[in-house]
């Protein structure tokens, strides 16, 4: 099973200024989330750039052997991806952080399809980028349904289990607004609010069991 990580890029602003979370508490959450992802043996997919997703991926690579995949707009001629190269080639404990790459085409496709490369989205905080990625993924999923992987053969959303978003409550204030939740539900998606690492483990296990059952 593959988990798409999305969240704020400016970690200091989001957690220190917006959520008033101490660095020690944030580190404990990152370690707990990483531990669950390692023990759940899921693949991770994320954009190789500054942000909380990268911090969690590094902690996973440091202590586990999960496959970690980078989504990169390799064909983009307008903005390019030069600024990502320092992360694409990043090593953690002597190992390459990323084990594989997915070419998303250009930055517009990257933003619209990012979440679709996971069976499950782990939502790590509201930001302009993370909200855009979440909403556009379910928008495309609603329009194309089971044929959404025709955009890119690496897309797995909805292919074995309902397309699911797990919102990590310690990293957000409040919930998605009513209309967005209803549109996601209407598209066939599922939303769960996760209070802690223990609940994250339970939901990933539940999703993985459904994945295994459907593949039999």
Short mmCIF file of C-alpha atoms in Angstrom, two decimals:
data_model
loop_
_atom_site.label_atom_id
_atom_site.label_comp_id
_atom_site.label_asym_id
_atom_site.label_seq_id
_atom_site.Cartn_x
_atom_site.Cartn_y
_atom_site.Cartn_z
CA UNK A 1 0.00 0.00 0.00
CA UNK A 2 1.23 3.47 -0.85
CA UNK A 3 0.78 6.60 1.27
CA UNK A 4 0.97 10.08 -0.24
CA UNK A 5 2.39 12.66 2.18
CA UNK A 6 1.22 16.27 1.88
CA UNK A 7 1.56 19.16 4.28
CA UNK A 8 3.05 22.61 4.88
CA UNK A 9 6.34 23.53 3.29
CA UNK A 10 7.19 26.26 5.78
CA UNK A 11 7.42 24.15 8.92
CA UNK A 12 8.56 26.92 11.25
CA UNK A 13 5.73 29.27 10.25
CA UNK A 14 3.05 26.60 10.38
CA UNK A 15 3.93 25.00 13.68
CA UNK A 16 5.65 27.78 15.60
CA UNK A 17 3.53 30.78 14.56
CA UNK A 18 0.18 29.31 13.54
CA UNK A 19 -0.20 26.30 15.84
CA UNK A 20 2.09 27.52 18.65
CA UNK A 21 3.61 24.06 18.88
CA UNK A 22 6.96 23.60 20.58
CA UNK A 23 9.83 22.08 18.63
CA UNK A 24 10.08 19.21 21.11
CA UNK A 25 6.42 18.33 20.65
CA UNK A 26 6.70 18.52 16.87
CA UNK A 27 9.74 16.22 16.90
CA UNK A 28 7.85 13.68 19.04
CA UNK A 29 4.97 13.69 16.56
CA UNK A 30 7.35 13.24 13.62
CA UNK A 31 9.08 10.33 15.35
CA UNK A 32 5.77 8.68 16.26
CA UNK A 33 4.38 9.05 12.73
CA UNK A 34 7.59 7.73 11.19
CA UNK A 35 7.58 4.75 13.54
CA UNK A 36 4.02 3.85 12.49
CA UNK A 37 4.85 4.20 8.78
CA UNK A 38 7.91 1.98 9.20
CA UNK A 39 6.03 -0.73 11.09
CA UNK A 40 3.12 -0.56 8.63
CA UNK A 41 5.60 -1.28 5.80
CA UNK A 42 3.89 1.18 3.47
CA UNK A 43 5.50 2.86 0.48
CA UNK A 44 5.72 6.65 0.68
CA UNK A 45 5.33 9.14 -2.15
CA UNK A 46 6.06 12.87 -1.87
CA UNK A 47 7.44 15.92 -3.60
CA UNK A 48 11.19 16.22 -2.85
CA UNK A 49 11.13 19.73 -1.40
CA UNK A 50 11.30 21.59 1.90
CA UNK A 51 8.53 20.73 4.34
CA UNK A 52 7.10 18.38 6.89
CA UNK A 53 6.62 15.56 4.39
CA UNK A 54 10.37 15.54 3.71
CA UNK A 55 11.15 15.63 7.44
CA UNK A 56 9.00 12.55 8.03
CA UNK A 57 10.42 10.74 4.99
CA UNK A 58 13.97 11.34 6.27
CA UNK A 59 13.08 9.92 9.66
CA UNK A 60 11.52 6.86 7.99
CA UNK A 61 14.60 6.28 5.84
CA UNK A 62 16.87 6.72 8.86
CA UNK A 63 15.16 3.95 10.81
CA UNK A 64 13.38 1.78 8.24
CA UNK A 65 13.57 0.25 4.79
CA UNK A 66 10.31 1.51 3.26
CA UNK A 67 10.33 2.34 -0.43
CA UNK A 68 10.19 6.13 -0.82
CA UNK A 69 9.17 7.63 -4.16
CA UNK A 70 9.69 11.19 -5.43
CA UNK A 71 7.15 12.87 -7.72
CA UNK A 72 9.02 15.25 -10.04
CA UNK A 73 7.83 17.36 -13.02
CA UNK A 74 10.74 16.21 -15.17
CA UNK A 75 9.31 17.61 -18.41
CA UNK A 76 8.59 21.13 -17.17
CA UNK A 77 10.19 23.72 -19.45
CA UNK A 78 8.56 26.78 -17.88
CA UNK A 79 9.74 26.66 -14.27
CA UNK A 80 12.02 23.63 -14.29
CA UNK A 81 12.94 21.61 -11.23
CA UNK A 82 16.52 22.70 -10.54
CA UNK A 83 15.61 23.70 -6.96
CA UNK A 84 14.52 20.11 -6.23
CA UNK A 85 17.82 18.47 -7.14
CA UNK A 86 19.37 18.97 -3.70
CA UNK A 87 16.53 16.85 -2.27
CA UNK A 88 16.28 14.34 -5.12
CA UNK A 89 19.90 13.35 -4.49
CA UNK A 90 19.69 13.57 -0.70
CA UNK A 91 21.30 10.81 1.35
CA UNK A 92 20.21 9.77 4.84
CA UNK A 93 22.54 7.56 6.86
CA UNK A 94 24.52 6.76 3.74
CA UNK A 95 21.38 5.69 1.82
CA UNK A 96 19.57 7.51 -0.97
CA UNK A 97 16.42 9.03 0.48
CA UNK A 98 14.46 8.26 -2.68
CA UNK A 99 14.33 4.79 -4.18
CA UNK A 100 12.34 5.71 -7.28
CA UNK A 101 10.90 8.63 -9.23
CA UNK A 102 7.57 9.35 -10.89
CA UNK A 103 7.59 11.85 -13.75
CA UNK A 104 4.48 14.01 -13.29
CA UNK A 105 5.13 16.01 -16.48
CA UNK A 106 4.90 19.69 -15.57
CA UNK A 107 4.17 21.64 -12.40
CA UNK A 108 0.46 21.98 -13.21
CA UNK A 109 0.05 18.22 -13.50
CA UNK A 110 2.24 17.76 -10.43
CA UNK A 111 -0.05 19.90 -8.29
CA UNK A 112 -3.24 18.34 -9.62
CA UNK A 113 -2.15 14.71 -9.49
CA UNK A 114 0.24 14.58 -6.51
CA UNK A 115 -2.18 12.89 -4.11
CA UNK A 116 -3.39 10.39 -6.69
CA UNK A 117 -0.13 8.45 -6.51
CA UNK A 118 -1.17 7.08 -3.12
CA UNK A 119 -3.92 4.71 -2.03
CA UNK A 120 -4.11 6.84 1.09
CA UNK A 121 -3.30 10.51 1.69
CA UNK A 122 -1.71 11.44 5.00
CA UNK A 123 -2.66 15.09 5.41
CA UNK A 124 -0.17 16.87 7.66
CA UNK A 125 -1.54 20.41 7.84
CA UNK A 126 -3.59 23.04 6.03
CA UNK A 127 -1.60 25.25 3.66
CA UNK A 128 -2.31 26.73 0.25
CA UNK A 129 -0.31 23.97 -1.42
CA UNK A 130 -1.68 21.03 0.55
CA UNK A 131 -5.28 22.20 0.14
CA UNK A 132 -4.81 22.64 -3.60
CA UNK A 133 -3.28 19.17 -3.95
CA UNK A 134 -6.07 17.56 -1.91
CA UNK A 135 -8.98 19.26 -3.64
CA UNK A 136 -7.68 18.82 -7.18
CA UNK A 137 -6.96 15.13 -6.58
CA UNK A 138 -10.55 14.44 -5.58
CA UNK A 139 -11.81 16.67 -8.39
CA UNK A 140 -9.99 14.55 -10.96
CA UNK A 141 -10.96 11.38 -9.12
CA UNK A 142 -14.64 12.36 -9.32
CA UNK A 143 -14.45 13.12 -13.04
CA UNK A 144 -12.44 10.08 -14.13
CA UNK A 145 -13.22 7.49 -11.45
CA UNK A 146 -11.46 4.19 -12.02
CA UNK A 147 -9.92 5.56 -15.21
CA UNK A 148 -7.94 8.24 -13.36
CA UNK A 149 -4.72 6.25 -13.81
CA UNK A 150 -4.90 7.00 -17.54
CA UNK A 151 -3.36 10.37 -16.63
CA UNK A 152 -0.27 8.55 -15.39
CA UNK A 153 0.22 4.79 -15.13
CA UNK A 154 1.72 5.21 -11.62
CA UNK A 155 -1.57 6.56 -10.21
CA UNK A 156 -3.06 4.07 -7.74
CA UNK A 157 -5.87 6.06 -6.08
CA UNK A 158 -9.07 4.03 -5.86
CA UNK A 159 -7.65 1.03 -7.72
CA UNK A 160 -7.82 -1.40 -4.78
CA UNK A 161 -9.46 0.49 -1.88
CA UNK A 162 -11.59 3.65 -1.64
CA UNK A 163 -9.45 6.75 -2.06
CA UNK A 164 -8.85 7.80 1.55
CA UNK A 165 -7.53 10.89 3.32
CA UNK A 166 -6.26 10.67 6.90
CA UNK A 167 -6.11 14.12 8.50
CA UNK A 168 -3.66 14.25 11.39
CA UNK A 169 -5.52 16.38 13.95
CA UNK A 170 -2.51 17.55 16.04
CA UNK A 171 -1.28 19.36 12.91
CA UNK A 172 -4.53 21.20 12.07
CA UNK A 173 -6.97 23.56 13.75
CA UNK A 174 -10.53 22.60 12.97
CA UNK A 175 -11.75 20.46 10.09
CA UNK A 176 -12.27 20.67 6.37
CA UNK A 177 -15.30 22.83 5.68
CA UNK A 178 -18.66 21.14 5.22
CA UNK A 179 -18.87 21.58 1.45
CA UNK A 180 -15.41 20.16 0.75
CA UNK A 181 -16.11 17.13 2.94
CA UNK A 182 -19.39 16.49 1.14
CA UNK A 183 -17.79 16.79 -2.30
CA UNK A 184 -15.08 14.31 -1.29
CA UNK A 185 -17.75 11.91 -0.01
CA UNK A 186 -19.75 12.36 -3.22
CA UNK A 187 -16.64 11.54 -5.25
CA UNK A 188 -16.39 8.21 -3.41
CA UNK A 189 -13.58 9.28 -1.12
CA UNK A 190 -13.30 8.65 2.60
CA UNK A 191 -12.13 11.08 5.31
CA UNK A 192 -10.85 10.17 8.77
CA UNK A 193 -9.55 12.49 11.46
CA UNK A 194 -6.61 10.89 13.25
CA UNK A 195 -5.95 12.00 16.84
CA UNK A 196 -2.56 10.37 17.36
CA UNK A 197 -0.04 7.84 16.04
CA UNK A 198 -1.97 4.93 17.54
CA UNK A 199 -5.07 5.80 15.49
CA UNK A 200 -2.89 6.28 12.42
CA UNK A 201 -1.57 2.74 12.86
CA UNK A 202 -5.11 1.37 13.22
CA UNK A 203 -6.39 3.13 10.09
CA UNK A 204 -3.41 2.08 7.98
CA UNK A 205 -3.85 -1.51 9.13
CA UNK A 206 -7.55 -1.35 8.33
CA UNK A 207 -6.83 0.04 4.86
CA UNK A 208 -4.12 -2.54 4.23
CA UNK A 209 -6.47 -5.37 5.21
CA UNK A 210 -9.01 -4.12 2.69
CA UNK A 211 -6.25 -3.86 0.09
CA UNK A 212 -5.13 -7.45 0.70
CA UNK A 213 -8.69 -8.77 0.68
CA UNK A 214 -9.55 -7.14 -2.62
CA UNK A 215 -6.36 -8.46 -4.27
CA UNK A 216 -7.16 -12.10 -3.41
#
